[in-house]
Amino acid sequence: MRVRFRSFLTLLAFGAWLVPTLAAYAAAPAPEMSAEELAKGKQKYFERCAGCHGTLRKGATGPNLLPDKTREMGTDVLSVFINDGTAGGMPAWGPSGTAIFTDEEVNLMARYIQQDVAAPPEISLGDMTETWKLVVPVADRPKKPAHKRNWQNFFGVVLRDAGKVAIIDGDTKEKLAELPTGFAVHILRSSESGRYFYVIGRDGKATMIDLWSEKPTIVAEVKPCAEARSIDGSKFKGYEDKLAIVGCYWPPQFAILDGQTLEPKKVVSTRSMTWDTGEYHPEPRVAAIVASHYKPEWVLNVKETGFIWLVDYSDLKNLNITMLEGERFLHDGGWDATHRYFMAAANMKDTEVVVDTKLRKVVAKFKVGVKPHPGRGANWVDPKYGPVSSTCHLGEGKLSVWGSDPEKHKQHAWKVVHTIALPPGAGSLFVKSHPKSGHVWVDFTLNSDTAATQTLCVLDKANIDGKPNCFQVTDHGRVVHQEYNKDGNEVWISVWDKGDKGEIVIYDDKTLKVKTKITGLQTPTGKFNVFNSRNDLY
Ligand code: DHE
């Protein structure tokens, strides 16, 4: 009893100390910063932090960075996190890790995230229309390819820090064009016909590239968002290349554009309540988008609310949106091999959510590993379990494989059937394969160990539980994103490095020997083969 009373007193004393201390912390002002430092912090936060922590710093893939919390932690503690990263998948930004930030920049960012959060301006339909440029009108574009190249084997390569996209002929490996597409370009998607690449930059600028003109050419551009990550075209029969959609991170909205000219047609806010607790969220960002093959519909991962929106584009005047209850926080995802089921990763809940786009509902949610991050994922036929799909993980070194054929292999559908340890560890961003390949490739781009970030693992589809073949691709930069050529016998890997030290290493998928390298590229990241992107082959 005495012991208990003592504990009670200690608790009271601790409470008496804690409450004013916390109050003092909460009231602590943000560290001073000059206008120049604030501007630099804002830019760096947008470039490196907002993707995971949110524009309003409310958290998503990463925790919230709101001032009451960050001021309590203080500059020194925050600097350690920023410098060294975390086991949960945050990269080590400072000199001890990726060296993307100098010591001074680590300190600057630690101070920046203690400042009050200011919301950037909204963007209306009128605002975006003012940014719209039709560079080559539809009537002036060729009616058939104006060259004899195998354009379906072209690759669009993101040159991230150059703000450009390189178009490379996959047959000859020649660089055909380097086109300015906006700051920190993120991804490309092929239009249904394949002749156009739709490109989205982190700065929210959408660009349309015509691959049929004599040389690949930008034919239109527009800026529907201040920050964005996703774009796609309309793919349903009768709507091929007619419309396009851009998913914004900021403002939280999506814009529907003319698929031939990018003229803005409609903008819709995603601000709403969370699917589970029914709380208002001011910043539900649009993450992955896919175009349904069953209906004139796009499928949108609305990250913070955890809803998956089905946006029916058949009648823009009476826009019909169906909100499916998914999971928080939805990020990337891709199709199963039949293109009926969209499998989305809710990375903070270690969960995959499956949408049946024919029945238009969520048919499964199941746990995988820590922070799944599949990119589009990889599909193949397992000798024991039939058609399967897979994800790698940001938070741990493993590949999770589940059955994805509820028609003929119902007992295995949406259940994890293989879990394979990947020795380099956590920090994987992409798993990729091709229907004609016997292999599955996984990267480790965000691992905290430099050698691991330069390593790839290749797994054998016929014996997926066998020892993965892991090897170092490069001794500089970091390895990111694997993409097959049209025939599925070459794998293109980016070595993401600064200046002109970036390169693409091309492997023979059968022998795993390097066939050739394309060098002198500035920070190459994602690569998109026309045929595979158009046909959703992975
Ligand atoms: Fe991406 C896909 C968001 C960082 C390269 N990335 C995606 C998708 C989303 C997303 C929502 C799915 C789009 C779709 O399918 O419609 N990415 C984010 C972020 O929020 C994040 C984590 C942080 C940020 O600030 O942007 C982020 N992404 C990166 C990178 O750092 C990468 C490696 C290099 C870069 O461009 O900066 C990168 N993301 C990619 C690539 C894809 C992608 C290559 C497409 C994969 C595919 O095979 O389709």
Coordinates of C-alpha atoms and ligand atoms in Angstrom, one line a residue:
M1 CA 0.0 0.0 0.0
R2 CA 2.8 2.3 1.0
V3 CA 4.6 1.6 -2.2
R4 CA 1.5 2.4 -4.1
F5 CA 1.1 5.7 -2.2
R6 CA 4.7 6.5 -3.0
S7 CA 4.1 5.8 -6.7
F8 CA 1.1 8.0 -6.6
L9 CA 3.1 10.9 -5.0
T10 CA 5.9 10.4 -7.6
L11 CA 3.2 10.5 -10.3
L12 CA 1.8 13.7 -8.9
A13 CA 5.3 15.3 -8.8
F14 CA 6.0 14.1 -12.3
G15 CA 2.7 15.5 -13.4
A16 CA 3.4 18.8 -11.6
W17 CA 6.7 19.0 -13.6
L18 CA 5.3 17.7 -16.8
V19 CA 2.3 19.9 -17.3
P20 CA 4.0 23.3 -17.0
T21 CA 7.0 21.9 -19.0
L22 CA 4.8 20.8 -21.8
A23 CA 2.8 24.0 -21.6
A24 CA 6.1 25.9 -21.9
Y25 CA 7.1 23.7 -24.9
A26 CA 3.8 24.2 -26.5
A27 CA 4.1 27.9 -26.1
A28 CA 7.8 27.9 -27.3
P29 CA 8.1 30.0 -30.3
A30 CA 9.5 28.6 -33.5
P31 CA 13.3 29.1 -34.0
E32 CA 14.1 32.3 -35.9
M33 CA 14.6 32.1 -39.6
S34 CA 15.4 34.7 -42.2
A35 CA 13.1 35.3 -45.1
E36 CA 15.8 33.6 -47.3
E37 CA 16.0 30.6 -45.1
L38 CA 12.2 30.3 -45.0
A39 CA 12.0 30.3 -48.8
K40 CA 14.7 27.7 -49.0
G41 CA 13.0 25.5 -46.3
K42 CA 9.7 25.8 -48.1
Q43 CA 11.3 24.7 -51.4
K44 CA 13.2 21.7 -49.9
Y45 CA 10.1 20.7 -47.9
F46 CA 8.0 20.6 -51.1
E47 CA 10.8 18.7 -53.0
R48 CA 11.7 16.1 -50.3
C49 CA 9.2 16.0 -47.5
A50 CA 5.6 16.9 -48.5
G51 CA 5.1 13.6 -50.4
C52 CA 5.2 11.6 -47.2
H53 CA 4.3 14.2 -44.5
G54 CA 1.7 16.2 -46.4
T55 CA 1.6 19.8 -47.6
L56 CA -0.2 20.8 -44.4
R57 CA 2.3 18.6 -42.4
K58 CA -0.6 16.5 -41.1
G59 CA 1.2 13.2 -41.9
A60 CA 0.4 10.3 -44.2
T61 CA 3.2 7.8 -45.1
G62 CA 5.3 9.7 -42.6
P63 CA 4.1 11.0 -39.2
N64 CA 2.6 14.5 -38.7
L65 CA 5.1 17.4 -38.4
L66 CA 2.8 19.9 -36.7
P67 CA 4.4 22.7 -34.7
D68 CA 3.2 21.6 -31.2
K69 CA 5.0 18.3 -31.7
T70 CA 8.1 19.5 -33.6
R71 CA 8.7 22.4 -31.2
E72 CA 8.5 20.0 -28.3
M73 CA 11.2 17.8 -30.0
G74 CA 13.4 20.8 -30.8
T75 CA 16.1 21.4 -33.4
D76 CA 18.7 18.9 -32.1
V77 CA 16.3 15.9 -31.9
L78 CA 14.7 16.7 -35.3
S79 CA 18.2 17.1 -36.8
V80 CA 19.1 13.6 -35.8
F81 CA 15.9 12.2 -37.4
I82 CA 16.5 14.1 -40.6
N83 CA 20.2 13.3 -40.8
D84 CA 19.9 9.5 -39.9
G85 CA 16.4 8.6 -41.1
T86 CA 14.3 5.9 -39.4
A87 CA 14.0 2.1 -39.6
G88 CA 10.4 2.7 -40.8
G89 CA 11.6 3.8 -44.2
M90 CA 12.4 7.5 -43.9
P91 CA 15.7 8.1 -45.8
A92 CA 18.8 9.4 -44.1
W93 CA 18.8 12.8 -45.8
G94 CA 22.0 14.1 -44.2
P95 CA 25.7 13.6 -44.9
S96 CA 25.7 10.3 -42.9
G97 CA 23.2 8.8 -45.4
T98 CA 22.1 9.9 -48.8
A99 CA 23.9 13.3 -48.5
I100 CA 21.0 15.0 -50.2
F101 CA 21.1 17.6 -47.4
T102 CA 24.3 19.2 -46.1
D103 CA 24.7 19.6 -42.3
E104 CA 23.5 23.2 -42.7
E105 CA 20.4 22.1 -44.7
V106 CA 19.6 19.4 -42.0
N107 CA 19.6 22.2 -39.4
L108 CA 17.6 24.5 -41.7
M109 CA 14.9 21.8 -42.2
A110 CA 14.8 21.0 -38.5
R111 CA 14.0 24.7 -37.8
Y112 CA 11.6 25.0 -40.8
I113 CA 9.3 22.2 -39.6
Q114 CA 8.8 24.1 -36.3
Q115 CA 7.3 27.1 -38.1
D116 CA 3.5 27.5 -38.4
V117 CA 2.0 25.8 -41.4
A118 CA 0.7 28.0 -44.1
A119 CA -1.7 26.5 -46.7
P120 CA -0.8 27.3 -50.3
P121 CA -3.4 28.9 -52.6
E122 CA -6.3 27.1 -54.2
I123 CA -6.4 26.6 -58.0
S124 CA -9.7 27.0 -59.9
L125 CA -10.8 25.8 -63.3
G126 CA -10.2 29.4 -64.5
D127 CA -6.7 29.5 -63.0
M128 CA -5.7 26.2 -64.7
T129 CA -7.2 27.3 -68.0
E130 CA -4.9 30.3 -68.0
T131 CA -1.9 28.0 -67.9
W132 CA -3.2 25.8 -70.8
K133 CA -1.0 25.8 -73.9
L134 CA -2.0 24.0 -77.1
V135 CA 1.4 23.7 -78.8
V136 CA 0.3 21.6 -81.8
P137 CA -3.4 21.7 -82.6
V138 CA -4.9 18.3 -83.4
A139 CA -5.4 19.1 -87.1
D140 CA -1.7 19.8 -87.5
R141 CA -0.6 16.4 -86.1
P142 CA 0.2 13.4 -88.3
K143 CA -2.6 10.9 -89.0
K144 CA -0.2 8.0 -88.9
P145 CA 3.4 7.7 -87.6
A146 CA 5.7 10.1 -89.5
H147 CA 8.6 7.8 -89.0
K148 CA 9.4 4.1 -89.5
R149 CA 10.6 3.4 -85.9
N150 CA 9.1 0.8 -83.6
W151 CA 7.4 3.4 -81.5
Q152 CA 5.6 0.9 -79.3
N153 CA 9.0 0.0 -77.9
F154 CA 9.9 3.6 -77.1
F155 CA 10.7 4.4 -73.5
G156 CA 9.8 7.7 -71.8
V157 CA 12.5 8.3 -69.1
V158 CA 12.1 10.7 -66.3
L159 CA 15.1 13.0 -65.9
R160 CA 14.0 14.1 -62.5
D161 CA 16.2 17.1 -61.5
A162 CA 16.6 18.3 -65.1
G163 CA 12.8 18.7 -65.3
K164 CA 12.8 16.7 -68.6
V165 CA 11.7 13.5 -70.1
A166 CA 14.0 11.6 -72.5
I167 CA 12.4 9.6 -75.3
I168 CA 14.6 6.6 -76.1
D169 CA 14.1 4.1 -78.9
G170 CA 14.1 0.7 -77.2
D171 CA 15.3 -1.1 -80.3
T172 CA 18.3 1.1 -81.2
K173 CA 18.8 2.7 -77.7
E174 CA 19.1 6.1 -79.3
K175 CA 17.9 9.1 -77.4
L176 CA 15.4 10.7 -79.8
A177 CA 14.5 13.8 -77.7
E178 CA 14.9 15.5 -74.3
L179 CA 11.7 17.5 -73.6
P180 CA 11.2 20.1 -70.9
T181 CA 8.2 18.8 -68.8
G182 CA 8.3 20.7 -65.5
F183 CA 10.0 20.5 -62.2
A184 CA 10.8 17.2 -60.5
V185 CA 8.9 15.1 -63.2
H186 CA 7.3 12.2 -61.5
I187 CA 5.6 9.7 -63.9
L188 CA 4.3 9.0 -67.4
R189 CA 1.3 7.1 -68.6
S190 CA 0.5 6.0 -72.1
S191 CA -2.8 7.0 -73.7
E192 CA -5.0 4.1 -74.9
S193 CA -3.8 4.3 -78.5
G194 CA -0.2 4.5 -77.2
R195 CA 0.7 7.4 -79.4
Y196 CA 0.7 9.9 -76.6
F197 CA 2.6 10.0 -73.3
Y198 CA 0.8 11.9 -70.5
V199 CA 3.5 13.3 -68.1
I200 CA 3.0 14.7 -64.6
G201 CA 5.5 16.8 -62.7
R202 CA 5.6 17.3 -58.9
D203 CA 4.9 20.9 -59.7
G204 CA 1.5 19.9 -61.0
K205 CA 2.3 20.5 -64.6
A206 CA 0.8 18.0 -67.1
T207 CA 2.5 17.6 -70.5
M208 CA 1.4 15.6 -73.6
I209 CA 4.0 14.1 -75.9
D210 CA 3.2 12.9 -79.4
L211 CA 5.3 9.9 -80.4
W212 CA 4.0 9.8 -84.0
S213 CA 5.5 13.2 -85.1
E214 CA 8.8 13.0 -86.9
K215 CA 10.6 13.6 -83.6
P216 CA 8.8 13.1 -80.3
T217 CA 7.1 16.5 -79.6
I218 CA 5.2 18.3 -76.8
V219 CA 1.8 19.0 -78.2
A220 CA 0.0 20.4 -75.1
E221 CA 0.6 21.4 -71.5
V222 CA -1.4 22.7 -68.5
K223 CA -0.9 23.1 -64.8
P224 CA -4.0 21.9 -62.9
C225 CA -2.3 21.6 -59.5
A226 CA 0.5 23.1 -57.4
E227 CA 1.7 19.6 -56.5
A228 CA 0.8 16.3 -58.2
R229 CA 1.8 12.7 -58.6
S230 CA -0.7 11.0 -60.9
I231 CA -2.1 11.2 -64.4
D232 CA -4.0 8.8 -66.8
G233 CA -6.1 8.8 -69.9
S234 CA -9.6 7.4 -70.7
K235 CA -9.3 3.8 -71.8
F236 CA -12.8 2.4 -72.1
K237 CA -14.1 1.4 -75.6
G238 CA -15.5 4.5 -77.3
Y239 CA -13.5 6.9 -75.1
E240 CA -9.9 6.0 -76.2
D241 CA -7.7 9.1 -75.9
K242 CA -10.8 11.3 -75.4
L243 CA -10.1 12.5 -71.8
A244 CA -7.3 12.6 -69.3
I245 CA -7.3 13.1 -65.5
V246 CA -4.7 14.6 -63.2
G247 CA -4.7 13.7 -59.5
C248 CA -3.4 16.6 -57.3
Y249 CA -1.6 16.5 -54.0
W250 CA -2.3 20.3 -53.6
P251 CA -4.9 21.6 -53.8
P252 CA -6.6 18.3 -52.8
Q253 CA -8.6 17.8 -56.1
F254 CA -8.6 16.2 -59.5
A255 CA -9.0 17.8 -62.9
I256 CA -10.5 16.2 -66.0
L257 CA -8.9 17.4 -69.2
D258 CA -9.5 16.9 -72.9
G259 CA -7.4 13.9 -73.8
Q260 CA -6.3 15.4 -77.2
T261 CA -5.5 18.9 -76.1
L262 CA -5.3 18.9 -72.2
E263 CA -7.9 21.7 -72.1
P264 CA -9.4 21.7 -68.5
K265 CA -13.0 20.5 -68.4
K266 CA -13.8 20.0 -64.8
V267 CA -12.3 20.2 -61.3
V268 CA -13.5 18.3 -58.3
S269 CA -12.3 18.7 -54.7
T270 CA -11.5 15.6 -52.7
R271 CA -12.0 17.3 -49.3
S272 CA -14.3 15.1 -47.2
M273 CA -14.5 12.8 -44.2
T274 CA -12.3 9.8 -43.5
W275 CA -13.9 6.4 -44.3
D276 CA -13.5 4.9 -40.9
T277 CA -13.9 7.6 -38.2
G278 CA -16.0 10.0 -40.3
E279 CA -13.7 13.0 -39.5
Y280 CA -13.2 15.9 -41.8
H281 CA -9.8 15.9 -43.6
P282 CA -8.7 19.2 -45.2
E283 CA -6.0 17.6 -47.5
P284 CA -7.0 14.2 -49.0
R285 CA -4.5 13.8 -51.8
V286 CA -5.0 11.9 -55.0
A287 CA -2.5 9.1 -55.1
A288 CA -2.6 6.3 -57.8
I289 CA -5.1 6.4 -60.6
V290 CA -6.0 3.6 -63.1
A291 CA -8.5 3.6 -65.9
S292 CA -11.1 0.8 -65.8
H293 CA -11.5 -1.6 -68.7
Y294 CA -15.1 -2.5 -67.6
K295 CA -16.7 1.0 -67.5
P296 CA -15.9 4.5 -68.6
E297 CA -14.4 5.1 -65.2
W298 CA -11.2 6.1 -63.4
V299 CA -10.3 4.5 -60.1
L300 CA -8.7 7.0 -57.7
N301 CA -6.8 6.3 -54.4
V302 CA -7.8 9.1 -52.1
K303 CA -4.9 8.9 -49.7
E304 CA -5.9 10.5 -46.4
T305 CA -9.6 9.6 -46.3
G306 CA -8.9 6.0 -47.4
F307 CA -11.7 6.1 -49.9
I308 CA -11.3 4.7 -53.4
W309 CA -13.3 6.9 -55.8
L310 CA -14.8 5.5 -59.0
V311 CA -15.2 8.6 -61.3
D312 CA -17.5 7.9 -64.2
Y313 CA -16.4 10.1 -67.1
S314 CA -19.3 9.3 -69.4
D315 CA -21.3 12.4 -68.4
L316 CA -19.2 15.3 -67.2
K317 CA -22.2 17.5 -66.7
N318 CA -23.8 15.1 -64.3
L319 CA -20.6 13.6 -62.8
N320 CA -21.1 10.4 -61.0
I321 CA -18.6 9.4 -58.2
T322 CA -18.9 6.2 -56.2
M323 CA -16.9 6.2 -52.9
L324 CA -15.7 2.8 -51.9
E325 CA -14.4 2.3 -48.3
G326 CA -10.8 1.4 -48.6
E327 CA -8.1 1.9 -45.9
R328 CA -5.7 4.7 -44.8
F329 CA -3.3 5.8 -46.3
L330 CA -3.8 4.7 -49.9
H331 CA -0.8 5.1 -52.1
D332 CA 0.2 3.1 -55.2
G333 CA -1.2 0.0 -56.8
G334 CA -1.9 -1.9 -60.0
W335 CA -4.0 -4.5 -61.8
D336 CA -4.1 -8.2 -61.6
A337 CA -3.2 -10.1 -64.8
T338 CA -6.8 -10.0 -66.1
H339 CA -7.1 -6.2 -65.4
R340 CA -10.4 -6.7 -63.5
Y341 CA -9.0 -6.3 -60.0
F342 CA -7.2 -3.2 -58.8
M343 CA -5.0 -3.9 -55.8
A344 CA -4.1 -0.8 -53.8
A345 CA -1.5 -0.5 -51.0
A346 CA -2.6 1.3 -47.9
N347 CA 1.0 1.6 -46.7
M348 CA 0.4 2.9 -43.1
K349 CA -2.0 0.0 -42.3
D350 CA 0.2 -2.7 -43.9
T351 CA -2.8 -3.6 -46.0
E352 CA -3.8 -4.3 -49.6
V353 CA -7.3 -3.3 -50.7
V354 CA -8.8 -5.1 -53.7
V355 CA -11.5 -3.4 -55.9
D356 CA -13.4 -5.5 -58.4
T357 CA -13.9 -3.0 -61.2
K358 CA -16.6 -5.2 -62.8
L359 CA -18.8 -5.3 -59.7
R360 CA -17.6 -1.9 -58.7
K361 CA -16.9 -2.7 -55.1
V362 CA -14.2 -3.6 -52.6
V363 CA -13.9 -7.4 -52.4
A364 CA -11.0 -7.9 -50.0
K365 CA -8.6 -6.2 -47.6
F366 CA -5.7 -8.2 -46.2
K367 CA -2.5 -7.6 -44.3
V368 CA 0.9 -7.9 -46.0
G369 CA 4.3 -6.7 -44.6
V370 CA 5.3 -3.3 -43.2
K371 CA 4.5 -0.4 -45.5
P372 CA 3.8 -2.2 -48.8
H373 CA 5.0 -0.2 -51.8
P374 CA 4.5 -2.2 -55.0
G375 CA 4.6 0.6 -57.7
R376 CA 2.3 -1.3 -60.1
G377 CA 3.2 -4.6 -58.5
A378 CA 4.1 -7.8 -60.4
N379 CA 1.8 -10.7 -61.6
W380 CA 2.6 -14.2 -62.6
V381 CA 1.3 -17.8 -62.4
D382 CA 2.6 -19.7 -59.4
P383 CA 3.0 -23.5 -60.0
K384 CA 1.1 -24.3 -56.9
Y385 CA -1.3 -21.4 -56.3
G386 CA -2.2 -20.3 -59.8
P387 CA -2.3 -16.6 -60.8
V388 CA -0.6 -14.5 -58.0
S389 CA 0.3 -10.8 -57.5
S390 CA 2.9 -9.3 -55.2
T391 CA 4.3 -6.3 -53.4
C392 CA 7.6 -5.3 -51.9
H393 CA 7.9 -3.1 -48.8
L394 CA 9.3 0.1 -47.6
G395 CA 9.4 -1.0 -44.0
E396 CA 11.0 -4.4 -44.2
G397 CA 12.9 -6.6 -46.6
K398 CA 10.4 -9.0 -48.0
L399 CA 8.2 -9.8 -50.9
S400 CA 4.5 -10.7 -50.2
V401 CA 2.7 -12.8 -52.8
W402 CA -1.0 -13.5 -52.8
G403 CA -3.5 -15.4 -54.9
S404 CA -5.3 -13.1 -57.3
D405 CA -7.7 -15.5 -59.2
P406 CA -11.0 -15.7 -57.4
E407 CA -12.6 -17.5 -60.4
K408 CA -10.4 -20.6 -60.7
H409 CA -8.4 -20.6 -57.5
K410 CA -10.9 -19.2 -55.0
Q411 CA -9.3 -20.9 -52.0
H412 CA -6.1 -18.8 -52.4
A413 CA -7.6 -15.5 -53.6
W414 CA -6.6 -12.5 -51.5
K415 CA -4.5 -14.6 -49.1
V416 CA -0.8 -14.3 -48.8
V417 CA 0.7 -17.6 -50.1
H418 CA 4.4 -16.8 -50.1
T419 CA 6.5 -14.5 -48.0
I420 CA 10.1 -14.2 -49.2
A421 CA 12.8 -12.6 -47.2
L422 CA 15.0 -10.2 -49.2
P423 CA 18.4 -10.0 -47.6
P424 CA 19.3 -6.3 -48.5
G425 CA 16.5 -5.3 -46.1
A426 CA 13.9 -2.5 -46.1
G427 CA 13.5 0.5 -48.4
S428 CA 12.1 -1.2 -51.6
L429 CA 10.1 1.0 -53.9
F430 CA 9.3 -1.2 -56.9
V431 CA 8.7 -4.9 -57.8
K432 CA 8.3 -5.6 -61.6
S433 CA 7.9 -8.4 -64.0
H434 CA 6.5 -9.1 -67.5
P435 CA 4.2 -11.9 -68.7
K436 CA 7.0 -13.2 -71.0
S437 CA 9.6 -13.3 -68.3
G438 CA 10.5 -16.0 -65.8
H439 CA 11.8 -13.4 -63.3
V440 CA 10.6 -10.9 -60.7
W441 CA 12.9 -7.9 -59.9
V442 CA 12.9 -5.9 -56.7
D443 CA 14.9 -2.7 -55.8
F444 CA 16.0 -1.2 -52.4
T445 CA 16.2 2.4 -53.3
L446 CA 15.5 3.8 -49.8
N447 CA 17.5 1.4 -47.7
S448 CA 19.8 3.2 -45.2
D449 CA 22.9 1.3 -46.4
T450 CA 24.5 2.7 -49.6
A451 CA 25.5 -0.8 -51.0
A452 CA 21.9 -2.0 -50.5
T453 CA 20.5 1.0 -52.5
Q454 CA 22.8 -0.1 -55.3
T455 CA 21.5 -3.7 -55.2
L456 CA 18.7 -5.5 -57.0
C457 CA 17.2 -8.9 -56.2
V458 CA 15.9 -11.2 -58.9
L459 CA 13.5 -14.0 -58.0
D460 CA 12.5 -17.1 -60.1
K461 CA 8.8 -17.3 -60.8
A462 CA 8.9 -21.1 -61.0
N463 CA 10.6 -21.3 -57.5
I464 CA 9.7 -18.1 -55.8
D465 CA 10.7 -19.4 -52.4
G466 CA 14.2 -20.2 -53.6
K467 CA 17.2 -18.0 -52.6
P468 CA 16.8 -14.6 -54.3
N469 CA 19.7 -13.7 -56.6
C470 CA 20.8 -10.3 -55.2
F471 CA 23.6 -8.4 -56.9
Q472 CA 25.1 -4.9 -56.9
V473 CA 24.3 -3.0 -60.1
T474 CA 26.5 0.1 -59.6
D475 CA 29.0 1.6 -57.3
H476 CA 27.6 5.1 -57.6
G477 CA 24.1 6.7 -57.1
R478 CA 21.2 4.5 -56.2
V479 CA 19.2 2.0 -58.2
V480 CA 15.5 2.6 -58.9
H481 CA 12.6 1.3 -60.9
Q482 CA 12.8 -1.6 -63.3
E483 CA 11.0 -1.6 -66.6
Y484 CA 10.8 -4.3 -69.4
N485 CA 11.0 -3.7 -73.1
K486 CA 8.1 -4.6 -75.3
D487 CA 9.2 -8.2 -75.8
G488 CA 9.8 -8.8 -72.2
N489 CA 13.4 -9.9 -72.6
E490 CA 15.3 -6.8 -71.4
V491 CA 15.1 -5.1 -68.1
W492 CA 16.0 -1.4 -67.9
I493 CA 17.3 -0.1 -64.5
S494 CA 17.9 3.5 -63.5
V495 CA 21.1 4.5 -61.7
W496 CA 19.8 7.7 -60.0
D497 CA 22.8 10.0 -59.8
K498 CA 23.5 13.7 -60.0
G499 CA 24.9 15.7 -62.8
D500 CA 25.4 13.6 -65.9
K501 CA 26.5 10.6 -63.9
G502 CA 23.0 9.0 -64.1
E503 CA 22.6 6.0 -66.4
I504 CA 20.3 3.2 -67.5
V505 CA 21.7 -0.3 -67.2
I506 CA 20.0 -2.7 -69.5
Y507 CA 20.0 -6.4 -68.5
D508 CA 19.3 -9.5 -70.5
D509 CA 16.4 -10.9 -68.5
K510 CA 17.3 -14.5 -69.2
T511 CA 21.1 -14.5 -68.5
L512 CA 21.0 -11.5 -66.1
K513 CA 24.1 -10.2 -67.9
V514 CA 24.4 -6.4 -68.7
K515 CA 23.7 -5.9 -72.4
T516 CA 24.4 -2.2 -72.6
K517 CA 24.3 1.1 -70.7
I518 CA 22.8 4.4 -71.7
T519 CA 25.0 7.0 -70.0
G520 CA 25.1 10.8 -69.4
L521 CA 21.6 11.1 -68.1
Q522 CA 20.7 13.6 -65.4
T523 CA 18.9 11.8 -62.4
P524 CA 17.0 9.2 -64.4
T525 CA 14.2 7.7 -62.2
G526 CA 11.0 6.1 -63.7
K527 CA 11.0 4.6 -67.2
F528 CA 7.8 3.7 -69.1
N529 CA 7.7 1.4 -72.1
V530 CA 4.8 2.4 -74.4
F531 CA 3.6 -1.1 -75.1
N532 CA 3.8 -2.3 -71.4
S533 CA 2.3 1.0 -70.1
R534 CA -0.5 1.0 -72.6
N535 CA -1.4 -2.7 -71.9
D536 CA -0.7 -2.6 -68.1
L537 CA 1.8 -5.4 -68.4
Y538 CA 3.7 -6.0 -65.2
Ligands
DHE1 FE1 6.4 8.1 -56.7 C1 4.4 6.1 -58.6 C2 3.7 9.2 -55.0 C3 8.5 9.5 -54.3 C4 9.1 7.4 -58.6 N1 4.5 7.7 -56.7 C5 3.8 6.8 -57.6 C6 2.4 6.9 -57.4 C7 2.2 7.8 -56.3 C8 3.5 8.3 -55.9 C9 0.9 8.2 -55.7 C10 1.3 6.1 -58.1 C11 0.9 6.9 -59.3 C12 -0.1 6.2 -60.2 O1 0.0 4.9 -60.4 O2 -1.0 6.8 -60.7 N2 6.2 9.1 -54.9 C13 5.0 9.5 -54.4 C14 5.2 10.2 -53.2 O3 4.3 10.8 -52.5 C15 6.6 10.1 -52.8 C16 6.6 9.0 -51.7 C17 7.3 11.3 -52.1 C18 7.3 12.5 -53.0 O4 7.6 13.6 -52.4 O5 7.0 12.5 -54.2 C19 7.2 9.6 -54.1 N3 8.4 8.4 -56.5 C20 9.1 9.0 -55.5 C21 10.5 9.1 -55.7 O6 11.3 9.6 -55.0 C22 10.8 8.4 -57.0 C23 11.6 7.1 -56.7 C24 11.6 9.2 -58.0 C25 11.0 10.5 -58.3 O7 10.4 10.6 -59.3 O8 11.2 11.4 -57.6 C26 9.4 8.0 -57.4 N4 6.7 6.9 -58.3 C27 7.9 6.8 -59.0 C28 7.7 6.0 -60.2 C29 6.3 5.6 -60.2 C30 5.7 6.2 -59.0 C31 8.7 5.6 -61.2 C32 5.6 4.7 -61.2 C33 5.9 3.3 -61.0 C34 5.3 2.4 -62.1 O9 6.0 1.5 -62.5 O10 4.2 2.7 -62.6

